[in-house]
Structures are given as structure tokens and as C-alpha cells.
Amino acid sequence: MAWDFETDPEFQEQLDWINDFVREEIEPLDFIITSPYDLNDPVRNDIIRPLQKQVQERELWACHLGPDLGGPGYGQVKLALMNEILGRAKCASTIFGTQAPDTGNSEILAHFGTPEQKEQFLEPLLRNEIVSCYSMTEPQGGADPKVFATTATQDGDEWVINGEKWFSSNARYSTFLIVMVITDPDNPPYQQQSMFLVPTDTPGVNIMRNVGLGYESEADDHGSHAYIRYENVRVPKENLLGPRGGGFIVAQTRLGGGRIHHAMRTSGRVQRIFDMMCERAISRTTQGELLSKKQMVQEMIADSWLEMEMFRLLVLRTAWRIDRYQDYKRVRKDISGVKAAMPGVYRNIATRALQIHGSLGVSWEMPFTKEVMESFHMGLADGPTEVHKVQVARRVLDDYVPCDDLFPSMHLPKQREAALAKYADVLERHLETL
Ligand SMILES: Cc1cc2nc3c(=O)[nH]c(=O)nc-3n(C[C@H](O)[C@H](O)[C@H](O)COP(=O)(O)OP(=O)(O)OC[C@H]3O[C@@H](n4cnc5c(N)ncnc54)[C@H](O)[C@@H]3O)c2cc1C
């Protein structure tokens, strides 16, 4: 019998350890460390490095990777169970070597990188000695890569990059950027772009500003999404990553894993918000009774639990299908489905938790306004929800065939006629008693 909803006891022991470790050692760091990506922050390094060592000693480091790249190769289901716990704290993924966007970037380097590229960029990235950035979206449009205008032209043994990129997360902390640019404008639209590895300190990589999210303070200058102008940026021809004109293929390799990993972490994040909601409901009284006694509050709890559990099962099933088929293309519908479901579930539960906490809920003394904003982040990064819904619908419809009759194949008169014809003999025999 193949259906199984239990974790094997050995791995459960690891999960229990992770759970305690995250709660006791990592969750408090949300109040101490500004960015887990800032390798120049001595406080960050003093605290995070020893914690990373403990994770490595327990063989829980970089669990998204197989043994060839220094990970245990647990597969996506185990990774999902881990990521649910890691999703609770800002620094947890970095401490376990599974932080975005480095995970996706390491995936494409492992897949498409030359031995030299792997030595220079991948190996230190996997050890978290450096941080990377994925620079694809442009100010004039992110959801439609066909409008990208950044170009690279060949000049001897070098490529010269010119253009602008928008919302390049962690560029300010990164050692290198993976940049998608037009190299072959005369090719068909999806074969015009290529990926390049660009060291961030290359002359001409100009970060014009670091944009923050709505809940962050502009005054603190902690924005981490860079608006970059590439001005005559020269890289050697060896820095082409993957095939020339193959930028879209490389991008897809990266985004499949990235999307499901975000969903795994979101599953844990939502559980944490749900716990806060429930605690408040059974603690706060109004008009002489607990909030939890109010039917409309009960509805919020029930709806939230149902959405959370349905989402979690969809994430785990998708993870299982990735392990089973080892082919992201075959699970595109599932991954897009999870990606499309994620922001709604996250937002609904964060909004209800905020509401149940009343004025405290909207204040900066609780995390809900940030969580609501983060739900929008999950509905935009790696492609907007609408685009993923379109993918789901297309893939779903691929499995159907049109009916060539005026009336649908399940038209009741048609079905009745077929049933009567199928059982005509029996009906004939019982004609008198019917
Ligand atoms: C927190 C965060 C981090 C990010 N990090 C990175 C990063 O590291 N690197 C990077 O390259 N990019 C990054 N992005 C950018 C992200 O990939 C884009 O925001 C996304 O692709 C949408 O592009 P856009 O913002 O230009 O919106 P637009 O392309 O202008 O789209 C705007 C809206 O139009 C609607 N829409 C778009 N297409 C369709 C459609 N086909 N059907 C119906 N409606 C549609 C959607 O509601 C969409 O949100 C990040 C974004 C966020 C929010």
C-alpha cells in the first residue's frame, strides 16, 4: 500500500532536533541580525558560523543537494519536512545552507557550469563563504521576459553588458550576479537570451538604489532589492553560463526548485501564524467570554486550519512527485499549482490572525503586517500568481479531448439513451413489471 502520511522514526529524531535548535538558537536571531546575507557583519558571522558547524556535524547541511555536491541527498519530501521548520525564522535557511536565491543559483551552476565556473563560483557558494544574486527582472516588466532589453555584445574575448535590472535581491551582499541578457536578438523570442556570471565588483555594475519592502524603514537603508544599471560591464567569454541563447532553459531549471522550496517554508510560516491566532482566541475575552467561543472566530480558525492543511498536503504531494519522477517538466502543473495557492493561503491566515488580535494585530508589536506583505512577496517573486494559474489551467486542459458533438459527452439524454441501449435485453424481459 503506497499511501503513507507518517515520518520514519529515524528522520523524526532529526526533525525533533531541528525543531528545538530553531526554536532555541535561531528564532531569537530575528531580533539580533539585520541580514543573514551580510557576510561583512561581524556579529552575524560570530553567531551564524558556529551554528552552521553544528548543522554540518549532524549532516543536515545543504539538504537540497545530492552527495556529489556535499549534501545528503534526502530528496524533496524530507526537505519539505525540514523546510517547514526552517520557514519559521529569518536566519534558519542560511544556517542550514538552503537559503534562496543561493539554492537556485547553485542548482544551475551545478547543472550548466564548466569545471572552472564550479570551482570559482559554486564551491564557495555551497560553503556560504560568498553570497549570490539572480538578476533577471527589468524595470519595464518582470512577468513577461520578452520585454527585457539588457544586452550583451561580443568584443573579442569579452562580452559587454548594458541595461538595467530591477529587484535583484541581495545584490548588495553578493560576490557574483547571474544576469539574463539578450545575446541573439535575431533568434526566435525564447532563444534570444543567455545567462552570464558577473562578479559584483566588476566596473560598470552600478547599484543605483537598494529598494526595501513596505514594512521596512527607508531610513535604515536595509533595502535588499537592487535597482542595477549595467554600464559597459565586461566579462570574459568563459563567463557565459549554459548554452548561448539558452537563458530560458537555464531560468526554468532554477525556478522549479526555488518555487517549491518557498512553498515548503511558507507552510511552516503559516503554521506559526496559526498558532498565534489560536493562542489569542483562547486567551482574550470580550463581552464576558473568550474569543474562541464566538462562532465567527471559530469560522476563522476552522477555515484557516483547512486551508493550511490542504496547502501542506499539496506541497508534500508535489515534493513526492519531484522525488518520484526526477523531472521538473513532468511536475510543472503541480509546482505552478503550489505557487499559485501559496500567497492566498498565507494572506488569508495572516489577515485573520491580525484581525483576531485587534489593535495589537495592526501594530508593530506583532508581526502580522509584515506577514501580510510577505504573502504578496510570495505571489510575485518567481512569477505572479496569475501566470502560474494560466500554467495550471493549460496543463490541466492538456489531459482533455474536445467533444465533437453539439451536446457534451455527459449530456444526460445522451447518457440515458446509451444506458437504455446497454441494458435493453434486461429491460425487455422485465417490461411487464416495470
Ligand atoms: C520580494 C521580491 C524579491 C524578488 N527578487 C527577485 C530577484 O532576486 N531577481 C529577479 O530577477 N527578480 C526578482 N523579483 C521580481 C519578480 O520576479 C517580479 O516582481 C515578477 O516577475 C513580476 O514582475 P513585475 O514586478 O515587473 O510585475 P509586472 O510584470 O508589471 O506584472 C504586474 C502584475 O500584472 C499581473 N500580470 C502579469 N502577467 C499576467 C498575466 N499573464 N495574466 C494576468 N495578469 C498578469 C500580475 O498581477 C502582476 O503582479 C522579486 C520580486 C519581489 C516582490
Tab-separated table of C-alpha atoms and ligand atoms in Angstrom:
chain	number	residue	atom	x	y	z
A	1	MET	CA	0.000	0.000	0.000
A	2	ALA	CA	1.714	3.194	-1.204
A	3	TRP	CA	-0.173	5.916	0.688
A	4	ASP	CA	1.667	6.898	3.836
A	5	PHE	CA	1.391	10.023	5.963
A	6	GLU	CA	3.978	9.113	8.592
A	7	THR	CA	7.594	10.162	9.038
A	8	ASP	CA	10.043	7.331	9.659
A	9	PRO	CA	11.230	7.363	13.302
A	10	GLU	CA	14.908	7.931	12.453
A	11	PHE	CA	14.177	11.058	10.437
A	12	GLN	CA	11.639	12.191	13.028
A	13	GLU	CA	14.506	12.290	15.522
A	14	GLN	CA	16.374	14.653	13.195
A	15	LEU	CA	13.246	16.789	12.811
A	16	ASP	CA	12.838	16.957	16.585
A	17	TRP	CA	16.417	18.130	16.903
A	18	ILE	CA	15.901	20.739	14.147
A	19	ASN	CA	12.724	21.927	15.834
A	20	ASP	CA	14.431	22.505	19.195
A	21	PHE	CA	17.521	24.023	17.562
A	22	VAL	CA	15.463	26.501	15.523
A	23	ARG	CA	13.300	27.460	18.489
A	24	GLU	CA	16.131	27.905	20.980
A	25	GLU	CA	19.088	29.091	18.890
A	26	ILE	CA	17.743	30.608	15.672
A	27	GLU	CA	14.374	32.280	16.300
A	28	PRO	CA	15.965	34.824	18.722
A	29	LEU	CA	18.339	35.902	15.920
A	30	ASP	CA	15.434	37.647	14.156
A	31	PHE	CA	15.998	40.373	16.762
A	32	ILE	CA	19.791	40.446	16.509
A	33	ILE	CA	20.848	40.009	12.890
A	34	THR	CA	19.822	42.502	10.222
A	35	SER	CA	20.534	40.301	7.220
A	36	PRO	CA	21.769	36.703	7.212
A	37	TYR	CA	23.237	37.516	3.774
A	38	ASP	CA	25.550	40.255	5.012
A	39	LEU	CA	28.905	38.480	5.209
A	40	ASN	CA	30.572	41.729	6.290
A	41	ASP	CA	28.585	41.852	9.531
A	42	PRO	CA	30.926	40.545	12.295
A	43	VAL	CA	28.011	39.892	14.687
A	44	ARG	CA	26.317	37.789	12.034
A	45	ASN	CA	29.485	35.783	11.407
A	46	ASP	CA	30.282	35.265	15.114
A	47	ILE	CA	26.835	33.823	15.751
A	48	ILE	CA	25.995	32.088	12.477
A	49	ARG	CA	29.285	30.298	11.703
A	50	PRO	CA	29.297	28.088	14.853
A	51	LEU	CA	25.610	27.263	14.355
A	52	GLN	CA	26.324	26.245	10.744
A	53	LYS	CA	29.074	23.963	12.060
A	54	GLN	CA	26.633	22.196	14.375
A	55	VAL	CA	24.287	21.637	11.431
A	56	GLN	CA	27.133	20.228	9.332
A	57	GLU	CA	28.169	17.872	12.134
A	58	ARG	CA	24.639	16.470	12.215
A	59	GLU	CA	24.794	16.012	8.435
A	60	LEU	CA	21.904	18.392	7.880
A	61	TRP	CA	23.808	20.926	5.776
A	62	ALA	CA	22.550	21.791	2.245
A	63	CYS	CA	19.898	19.081	2.238
A	64	HIS	CA	18.593	20.223	-1.157
A	65	LEU	CA	21.773	18.805	-2.722
A	66	GLY	CA	22.907	15.296	-3.518
A	67	PRO	CA	26.148	13.767	-2.166
A	68	ASP	CA	28.076	14.797	-5.323
A	69	LEU	CA	27.667	18.438	-4.183
A	70	GLY	CA	28.151	17.940	-0.485
A	71	GLY	CA	24.550	17.414	0.637
A	72	PRO	CA	22.948	14.231	1.963
A	73	GLY	CA	20.515	13.936	-0.990
A	74	TYR	CA	17.470	13.383	1.208
A	75	GLY	CA	15.049	14.235	-1.586
A	76	GLN	CA	12.223	16.751	-1.611
A	77	VAL	CA	9.819	15.137	0.862
A	78	LYS	CA	12.353	15.135	3.673
A	79	LEU	CA	13.465	18.600	2.598
A	80	ALA	CA	9.829	19.750	2.814
A	81	LEU	CA	9.528	18.482	6.385
A	82	MET	CA	12.749	20.281	7.280
A	83	ASN	CA	11.896	23.490	5.436
A	84	GLU	CA	8.577	23.732	7.263
A	85	ILE	CA	10.568	24.182	10.453
A	86	LEU	CA	13.196	26.453	8.875
A	87	GLY	CA	10.461	28.715	7.452
A	88	ARG	CA	9.757	29.945	10.982
A	89	ALA	CA	12.929	32.050	11.313
A	90	LYS	CA	14.708	34.543	9.042
A	91	CYS	CA	18.225	33.121	9.557
A	92	ALA	CA	17.338	29.417	9.625
A	93	SER	CA	17.826	28.649	5.920
A	94	THR	CA	21.269	30.272	5.925
A	95	ILE	CA	22.255	28.253	8.990
A	96	PHE	CA	21.169	25.054	7.206
A	97	GLY	CA	22.725	26.023	3.820
A	98	THR	CA	19.388	26.126	1.972
A	99	GLN	CA	18.801	29.860	1.524
A	100	ALA	CA	17.248	31.380	-1.601
A	101	PRO	CA	18.406	32.577	-4.060
A	102	ASP	CA	21.726	30.749	-3.491
A	103	THR	CA	19.978	27.356	-3.675
A	104	GLY	CA	18.562	28.035	-7.137
A	105	ASN	CA	21.786	29.644	-8.303
A	106	SER	CA	23.832	26.676	-7.108
A	107	GLU	CA	21.404	24.353	-8.883
A	108	ILE	CA	22.047	25.993	-12.251
A	109	LEU	CA	25.786	26.215	-11.648
A	110	ALA	CA	25.816	22.500	-10.837
A	111	HIS	CA	23.722	21.766	-13.922
A	112	PHE	CA	25.301	24.071	-16.520
A	113	GLY	CA	28.609	25.300	-15.032
A	114	THR	CA	32.002	24.430	-16.509
A	115	PRO	CA	34.572	22.894	-14.108
A	116	GLU	CA	36.243	26.332	-13.819
A	117	GLN	CA	32.933	28.071	-13.089
A	118	LYS	CA	32.120	25.489	-10.454
A	119	GLU	CA	35.466	25.968	-8.766
A	120	GLN	CA	35.258	29.768	-8.797
A	121	PHE	CA	31.568	30.295	-8.004
A	122	LEU	CA	29.795	27.112	-6.925
A	123	GLU	CA	32.160	25.679	-4.349
A	124	PRO	CA	32.488	28.804	-2.151
A	125	LEU	CA	28.739	29.406	-2.577
A	126	LEU	CA	27.919	25.953	-1.227
A	127	ARG	CA	30.117	26.655	1.796
A	128	ASN	CA	28.337	30.028	2.320
A	129	GLU	CA	31.692	31.794	2.012
A	130	ILE	CA	30.050	34.004	-0.599
A	131	VAL	CA	26.502	35.083	-1.448
A	132	SER	CA	24.922	35.304	-4.914
A	133	CYS	CA	22.218	37.262	-6.704
A	134	TYR	CA	19.877	36.408	-9.558
A	135	SER	CA	19.411	39.450	-11.770
A	136	MET	CA	16.653	38.927	-14.325
A	137	THR	CA	13.657	41.249	-13.800
A	138	GLU	CA	13.814	44.647	-15.527
A	139	PRO	CA	12.067	47.874	-14.530
A	140	GLN	CA	9.759	47.790	-17.566
A	141	GLY	CA	8.455	44.304	-16.791
A	142	GLY	CA	9.161	41.108	-14.897
A	143	ALA	CA	6.275	38.809	-15.701
A	144	ASP	CA	6.993	38.989	-19.426
A	145	PRO	CA	10.668	38.244	-20.125
A	146	LYS	CA	10.097	39.015	-23.794
A	147	VAL	CA	10.252	42.737	-22.931
A	148	PHE	CA	13.721	42.505	-21.377
A	149	ALA	CA	16.142	44.863	-23.074
A	150	THR	CA	19.533	44.335	-21.384
A	151	THR	CA	22.048	43.241	-23.991
A	152	ALA	CA	25.476	41.663	-24.214
A	153	THR	CA	27.586	42.171	-27.304
A	154	GLN	CA	30.755	40.283	-28.088
A	155	ASP	CA	34.016	42.229	-28.261
A	156	GLY	CA	36.986	39.932	-28.851
A	157	ASP	CA	37.216	37.519	-25.946
A	158	GLU	CA	34.806	39.528	-23.842
A	159	TRP	CA	31.084	40.226	-23.607
A	160	VAL	CA	29.953	43.780	-22.876
A	161	ILE	CA	26.700	44.082	-20.902
A	162	ASN	CA	24.442	47.155	-20.957
A	163	GLY	CA	20.997	47.648	-19.458
A	164	GLU	CA	19.007	47.857	-16.222
A	165	LYS	CA	17.756	45.232	-13.814
A	166	TRP	CA	15.194	45.698	-11.060
A	167	PHE	CA	14.618	43.877	-7.744
A	168	SER	CA	17.870	41.937	-7.878
A	169	SER	CA	17.677	40.583	-4.321
A	170	ASN	CA	20.852	40.585	-2.211
A	171	ALA	CA	22.983	42.189	-4.931
A	172	ARG	CA	24.461	44.477	-2.285
A	173	TYR	CA	25.760	41.469	-0.320
A	174	SER	CA	26.691	39.322	-3.305
A	175	THR	CA	30.047	38.330	-4.737
A	176	PHE	CA	28.542	37.499	-8.123
A	177	LEU	CA	25.367	38.023	-10.102
A	178	ILE	CA	23.719	35.686	-12.573
A	179	VAL	CA	22.384	38.049	-15.226
A	180	MET	CA	19.999	37.236	-18.060
A	181	VAL	CA	20.702	39.302	-21.200
A	182	ILE	CA	19.936	39.391	-24.914
A	183	THR	CA	22.805	37.978	-26.956
A	184	ASP	CA	20.974	36.895	-30.098
A	185	PRO	CA	18.210	39.390	-30.973
A	186	ASP	CA	17.554	37.739	-34.346
A	187	ASN	CA	16.676	34.352	-32.848
A	188	PRO	CA	13.057	33.354	-32.044
A	189	PRO	CA	11.902	35.131	-28.837
A	190	TYR	CA	12.707	32.310	-26.400
A	191	GLN	CA	16.196	31.747	-27.833
A	192	GLN	CA	17.469	35.325	-27.729
A	193	GLN	CA	18.755	35.465	-24.153
A	194	SER	CA	21.741	33.980	-22.341
A	195	MET	CA	22.971	33.836	-18.744
A	196	PHE	CA	26.229	35.354	-17.558
A	197	LEU	CA	28.213	35.115	-14.352
A	198	VAL	CA	29.199	38.658	-13.388
A	199	PRO	CA	31.398	39.369	-10.344
A	200	THR	CA	29.586	42.135	-8.473
A	201	ASP	CA	32.737	44.266	-8.194
A	202	THR	CA	33.163	44.419	-11.995
A	203	PRO	CA	33.442	48.076	-13.120
A	204	GLY	CA	30.114	49.250	-14.531
A	205	VAL	CA	27.893	47.235	-12.139
A	206	ASN	CA	26.176	50.232	-10.595
A	207	ILE	CA	23.623	49.698	-7.850
A	208	MET	CA	21.512	52.827	-8.136
A	209	ARG	CA	19.443	52.073	-5.052
A	210	ASN	CA	18.509	49.236	-2.728
A	211	VAL	CA	14.739	49.056	-2.543
A	212	GLY	CA	13.033	47.795	0.610
A	213	LEU	CA	9.618	46.217	1.156
A	214	GLY	CA	6.670	48.193	2.547
A	215	TYR	CA	7.205	47.158	6.163
A	216	GLU	CA	10.901	48.071	6.117
A	217	SER	CA	12.186	51.524	7.004
A	218	GLU	CA	13.768	53.585	4.226
A	219	ALA	CA	15.794	55.457	6.822
A	220	ASP	CA	17.603	52.281	7.964
A	221	ASP	CA	18.949	51.650	4.444
A	222	HIS	CA	18.273	47.928	4.829
A	223	GLY	CA	16.590	47.546	1.434
A	224	SER	CA	17.954	44.461	-0.266
A	225	HIS	CA	16.360	44.515	-3.737
A	226	ALA	CA	18.743	46.341	-6.030
A	227	TYR	CA	17.980	48.562	-8.973
A	228	ILE	CA	21.130	47.990	-11.038
A	229	ARG	CA	22.451	49.750	-14.096
A	230	TYR	CA	24.926	47.657	-16.074
A	231	GLU	CA	27.135	50.136	-17.944
A	232	ASN	CA	29.683	48.612	-20.339
A	233	VAL	CA	30.254	45.724	-17.942
A	234	ARG	CA	32.965	43.494	-19.426
A	235	VAL	CA	33.157	39.799	-18.603
A	236	PRO	CA	35.362	37.147	-20.233
A	237	LYS	CA	33.605	34.857	-22.714
A	238	GLU	CA	34.168	31.987	-20.255
A	239	ASN	CA	31.511	33.590	-18.006
A	240	LEU	CA	28.655	32.513	-20.258
A	241	LEU	CA	26.599	30.107	-18.131
A	242	GLY	CA	24.857	27.379	-20.115
A	243	PRO	CA	24.269	27.463	-23.849
A	244	ARG	CA	24.266	30.733	-25.801
A	245	GLY	CA	20.603	31.612	-26.435
A	246	GLY	CA	19.618	29.123	-23.713
A	247	GLY	CA	18.772	31.648	-20.982
A	248	PHE	CA	15.154	30.496	-20.706
A	249	ILE	CA	16.153	26.850	-20.297
A	250	VAL	CA	18.621	27.794	-17.568
A	251	ALA	CA	15.998	30.001	-15.861
A	252	GLN	CA	13.441	27.188	-15.780
A	253	THR	CA	15.950	24.802	-14.196
A	254	ARG	CA	16.455	27.343	-11.460
A	255	LEU	CA	12.888	28.340	-10.815
A	256	GLY	CA	11.308	24.870	-10.476
A	257	GLY	CA	13.184	24.063	-7.277
A	258	GLY	CA	13.054	27.621	-5.965
A	259	ARG	CA	9.264	27.783	-6.124
A	260	ILE	CA	8.628	24.582	-4.237
A	261	HIS	CA	11.219	25.477	-1.589
A	262	HIS	CA	9.448	28.812	-0.950
A	263	ALA	CA	6.203	26.864	-0.557
A	264	MET	CA	7.762	24.451	1.953
A	265	ARG	CA	8.982	27.344	4.099
A	266	THR	CA	5.655	29.160	3.753
A	267	SER	CA	3.885	26.081	5.062
A	268	GLY	CA	5.879	26.416	8.305
A	269	ARG	CA	5.462	30.163	8.435
A	270	VAL	CA	1.694	29.818	8.163
A	271	GLN	CA	1.659	27.206	10.941
A	272	ARG	CA	3.444	29.699	13.205
A	273	ILE	CA	0.887	32.428	12.463
A	274	PHE	CA	-1.944	29.945	13.008
A	275	ASP	CA	-0.501	29.039	16.425
A	276	MET	CA	-0.535	32.743	17.389
A	277	MET	CA	-4.147	33.041	16.243
A	278	CYS	CA	-5.253	30.054	18.311
A	279	GLU	CA	-3.397	31.182	21.418
A	280	ARG	CA	-5.086	34.583	21.228
A	281	ALA	CA	-8.520	33.068	20.640
A	282	ILE	CA	-8.342	31.022	23.822
A	283	SER	CA	-6.740	33.814	25.892
A	284	ARG	CA	-8.639	37.026	25.135
A	285	THR	CA	-12.145	37.724	26.401
A	286	THR	CA	-14.713	40.179	25.141
A	287	GLN	CA	-18.285	40.679	26.375
A	288	GLY	CA	-17.694	38.146	29.109
A	289	GLU	CA	-16.462	35.253	27.035
A	290	LEU	CA	-13.385	34.051	25.223
A	291	LEU	CA	-12.929	34.971	21.557
A	292	SER	CA	-12.821	31.237	20.869
A	293	LYS	CA	-16.492	30.988	21.908
A	294	LYS	CA	-17.594	33.369	19.141
A	295	GLN	CA	-18.827	31.500	16.106
A	296	MET	CA	-17.271	33.936	13.635
A	297	VAL	CA	-13.898	33.461	15.312
A	298	GLN	CA	-14.444	29.704	15.218
A	299	GLU	CA	-15.101	30.018	11.500
A	300	MET	CA	-11.789	31.867	11.077
A	301	ILE	CA	-9.950	29.115	12.966
A	302	ALA	CA	-11.661	26.334	11.006
A	303	ASP	CA	-11.131	27.992	7.604
A	304	SER	CA	-7.502	28.673	8.441
A	305	TRP	CA	-6.834	25.112	9.587
A	306	LEU	CA	-8.471	23.678	6.460
A	307	GLU	CA	-6.561	25.961	4.080
A	308	MET	CA	-3.296	25.320	5.905
A	309	GLU	CA	-3.692	21.535	5.888
A	310	MET	CA	-4.815	21.400	2.240
A	311	PHE	CA	-1.853	23.536	1.224
A	312	ARG	CA	0.564	21.416	3.239
A	313	LEU	CA	-0.687	18.221	1.616
A	314	LEU	CA	-0.359	19.768	-1.850
A	315	VAL	CA	3.219	20.817	-1.073
A	316	LEU	CA	4.131	17.363	0.246
A	317	ARG	CA	2.493	15.583	-2.681
A	318	THR	CA	4.347	17.823	-5.122
A	319	ALA	CA	7.605	17.103	-3.289
A	320	TRP	CA	6.824	13.395	-3.538
A	321	ARG	CA	6.182	13.685	-7.273
A	322	ILE	CA	9.511	15.504	-7.789
A	323	ASP	CA	11.298	12.643	-5.997
A	324	ARG	CA	9.308	10.045	-7.909
A	325	TYR	CA	9.812	11.401	-11.436
A	326	GLN	CA	13.086	13.346	-11.077
A	327	ASP	CA	11.854	15.603	-13.870
A	328	TYR	CA	10.695	19.154	-13.186
A	329	LYS	CA	8.899	19.340	-16.527
A	330	ARG	CA	6.649	16.458	-15.541
A	331	VAL	CA	5.610	18.246	-12.336
A	332	ARG	CA	5.206	21.737	-13.759
A	333	LYS	CA	1.470	21.731	-13.148
A	334	ASP	CA	1.969	20.702	-9.513
A	335	ILE	CA	4.672	23.301	-8.865
A	336	SER	CA	2.663	26.086	-10.506
A	337	GLY	CA	-0.374	24.942	-8.502
A	338	VAL	CA	1.509	25.173	-5.226
A	339	LYS	CA	2.970	28.543	-6.241
A	340	ALA	CA	-0.483	29.882	-7.142
A	341	ALA	CA	-2.103	28.591	-3.932
A	342	MET	CA	0.651	29.871	-1.619
A	343	PRO	CA	0.009	33.643	-1.410
A	344	GLY	CA	-3.737	33.248	-0.865
A	345	VAL	CA	-3.392	30.759	1.988
A	346	TYR	CA	-0.596	32.833	3.560
A	347	ARG	CA	-2.529	36.111	3.223
A	348	ASN	CA	-5.860	34.716	4.447
A	349	ILE	CA	-4.348	33.253	7.586
A	350	ALA	CA	-2.125	36.268	8.329
A	351	THR	CA	-5.109	38.596	7.840
A	352	ARG	CA	-7.347	36.580	10.156
A	353	ALA	CA	-4.613	36.389	12.791
A	354	LEU	CA	-4.212	40.162	12.553
A	355	GLN	CA	-7.962	40.701	12.911
A	356	ILE	CA	-8.283	38.421	15.946
A	357	HIS	CA	-5.518	40.393	17.676
A	358	GLY	CA	-7.451	43.666	17.230
A	359	SER	CA	-5.441	46.895	17.523
A	360	LEU	CA	-2.445	44.892	18.710
A	361	GLY	CA	-2.637	42.977	15.434
A	362	VAL	CA	-2.084	46.051	13.239
A	363	SER	CA	0.649	47.425	15.469
A	364	TRP	CA	4.369	46.957	15.021
A	365	GLU	CA	4.370	44.944	18.215
A	366	MET	CA	3.059	41.900	16.342
A	367	PRO	CA	4.422	40.511	13.041
A	368	PHE	CA	1.169	40.394	11.069
A	369	THR	CA	1.511	43.482	8.846
A	370	LYS	CA	4.893	42.140	7.764
A	371	GLU	CA	3.405	38.691	7.181
A	372	VAL	CA	0.584	40.111	5.046
A	373	MET	CA	3.174	41.973	2.951
A	374	GLU	CA	5.305	38.834	2.703
A	375	SER	CA	2.288	36.981	1.308
A	376	PHE	CA	2.411	39.422	-1.624
A	377	HIS	CA	6.140	38.743	-1.965
A	378	MET	CA	5.239	35.047	-2.385
A	379	GLY	CA	2.677	35.979	-5.037
A	380	LEU	CA	5.248	37.911	-7.102
A	381	ALA	CA	8.773	36.519	-6.756
A	382	ASP	CA	9.414	33.697	-9.262
A	383	GLY	CA	6.399	34.825	-11.289
A	384	PRO	CA	2.989	36.310	-10.418
A	385	THR	CA	0.114	34.097	-9.283
A	386	GLU	CA	-1.888	34.823	-12.437
A	387	VAL	CA	0.858	33.461	-14.679
A	388	HIS	CA	1.024	30.253	-12.625
A	389	LYS	CA	-2.735	29.839	-12.732
A	390	VAL	CA	-2.540	30.072	-16.514
A	391	GLN	CA	0.102	27.298	-16.437
A	392	VAL	CA	-2.103	25.112	-14.239
A	393	ALA	CA	-5.121	25.600	-16.480
A	394	ARG	CA	-3.118	24.831	-19.624
A	395	ARG	CA	-1.578	21.658	-18.186
A	396	VAL	CA	-4.937	20.516	-16.800
A	397	LEU	CA	-6.644	21.061	-20.158
A	398	ASP	CA	-3.883	19.114	-21.960
A	399	ASP	CA	-5.403	15.949	-20.480
A	400	TYR	CA	-8.836	16.533	-22.013
A	401	VAL	CA	-10.198	15.885	-25.517
A	402	PRO	CA	-12.890	18.041	-27.117
A	403	CYS	CA	-16.376	16.645	-27.747
A	404	ASP	CA	-17.161	16.788	-31.458
A	405	ASP	CA	-20.930	16.708	-30.917
A	406	LEU	CA	-23.177	19.736	-30.391
A	407	PHE	CA	-24.037	18.483	-26.879
A	408	PRO	CA	-21.366	17.476	-24.334
A	409	SER	CA	-20.445	13.828	-23.856
A	410	MET	CA	-22.062	13.822	-20.387
A	411	HIS	CA	-25.351	15.291	-21.687
A	412	LEU	CA	-27.964	13.407	-19.675
A	413	PRO	CA	-30.319	12.472	-22.554
A	414	LYS	CA	-27.333	11.015	-24.386
A	415	GLN	CA	-26.222	9.080	-21.318
A	416	ARG	CA	-29.743	7.812	-20.706
A	417	GLU	CA	-30.050	6.622	-24.291
A	418	ALA	CA	-26.735	4.757	-24.025
A	419	ALA	CA	-27.765	3.160	-20.701
A	420	LEU	CA	-31.094	2.029	-22.126
A	421	ALA	CA	-29.336	0.524	-25.147
A	422	LYS	CA	-26.773	-1.277	-22.920
A	423	TYR	CA	-29.445	-2.919	-20.738
A	424	ALA	CA	-32.118	-3.289	-23.438
A	425	ASP	CA	-32.302	-7.112	-23.059
A	426	VAL	CA	-32.856	-6.989	-19.313
A	427	LEU	CA	-35.359	-4.188	-19.601
A	428	GLU	CA	-37.214	-6.123	-22.310
A	429	ARG	CA	-37.505	-9.151	-20.003
A	430	HIS	CA	-38.853	-7.047	-17.144
A	431	LEU	CA	-41.092	-4.864	-19.283
A	432	GLU	CA	-44.253	-6.046	-17.611
A	433	THR	CA	-43.081	-5.462	-14.031
A	434	LEU	CA	-41.523	-2.042	-14.689
B	1	LIG	C1	10.429	40.389	-2.715
B	1	LIG	C2	10.755	40.165	-4.153
B	1	LIG	C3	12.002	39.645	-4.494
B	1	LIG	C4	12.349	39.498	-5.855
B	1	LIG	N1	13.592	39.039	-6.162
B	1	LIG	C5	13.982	38.971	-7.453
B	1	LIG	C6	15.317	38.591	-7.784
B	1	LIG	O1	16.125	38.268	-6.923
B	1	LIG	N2	15.674	38.610	-9.098
B	1	LIG	C7	14.814	38.955	-10.091
B	1	LIG	O2	15.197	38.924	-11.250
B	1	LIG	N3	13.521	39.315	-9.802
B	1	LIG	C8	13.096	39.349	-8.509
B	1	LIG	N4	11.805	39.734	-8.198
B	1	LIG	C9	10.937	40.215	-9.264
B	1	LIG	C10	9.781	39.288	-9.603
B	1	LIG	O3	10.254	38.184	-10.346
B	1	LIG	C11	8.778	40.141	-10.385
B	1	LIG	O4	8.199	41.039	-9.447
B	1	LIG	C12	7.674	39.354	-11.055
B	1	LIG	O5	8.185	38.568	-12.101
B	1	LIG	C13	6.599	40.294	-11.629
B	1	LIG	O6	7.184	41.281	-12.425
B	1	LIG	P1	6.822	42.826	-12.176
B	1	LIG	O7	7.030	43.110	-10.740
B	1	LIG	O8	7.575	43.648	-13.152
B	1	LIG	O9	5.297	42.932	-12.472
B	1	LIG	P2	4.607	43.078	-13.909
B	1	LIG	O10	5.289	42.212	-14.894
B	1	LIG	O11	4.449	44.516	-14.206
B	1	LIG	O12	3.178	42.466	-13.570
B	1	LIG	C14	2.302	43.195	-12.697
B	1	LIG	C15	1.078	42.396	-12.405
B	1	LIG	O13	0.366	42.139	-13.614
B	1	LIG	C16	-0.371	40.943	-13.480
B	1	LIG	N5	0.015	40.024	-14.559
B	1	LIG	C17	1.223	39.849	-15.101
B	1	LIG	N6	1.178	38.898	-16.055
B	1	LIG	C18	-0.092	38.474	-16.131
B	1	LIG	C19	-0.792	37.513	-16.919
B	1	LIG	N7	-0.142	36.764	-17.824
B	1	LIG	N8	-2.117	37.343	-16.722
B	1	LIG	C20	-2.769	38.092	-15.792
B	1	LIG	N9	-2.170	39.011	-15.023
B	1	LIG	C21	-0.853	39.196	-15.179
B	1	LIG	C22	0.010	40.348	-12.112
B	1	LIG	O14	-0.935	40.728	-11.153
B	1	LIG	C23	1.328	41.024	-11.835
B	1	LIG	O15	1.648	41.051	-10.458
B	1	LIG	C24	11.417	39.842	-6.848
B	1	LIG	C25	10.165	40.328	-6.501
B	1	LIG	C26	9.819	40.506	-5.183
B	1	LIG	C27	8.474	41.063	-4.849
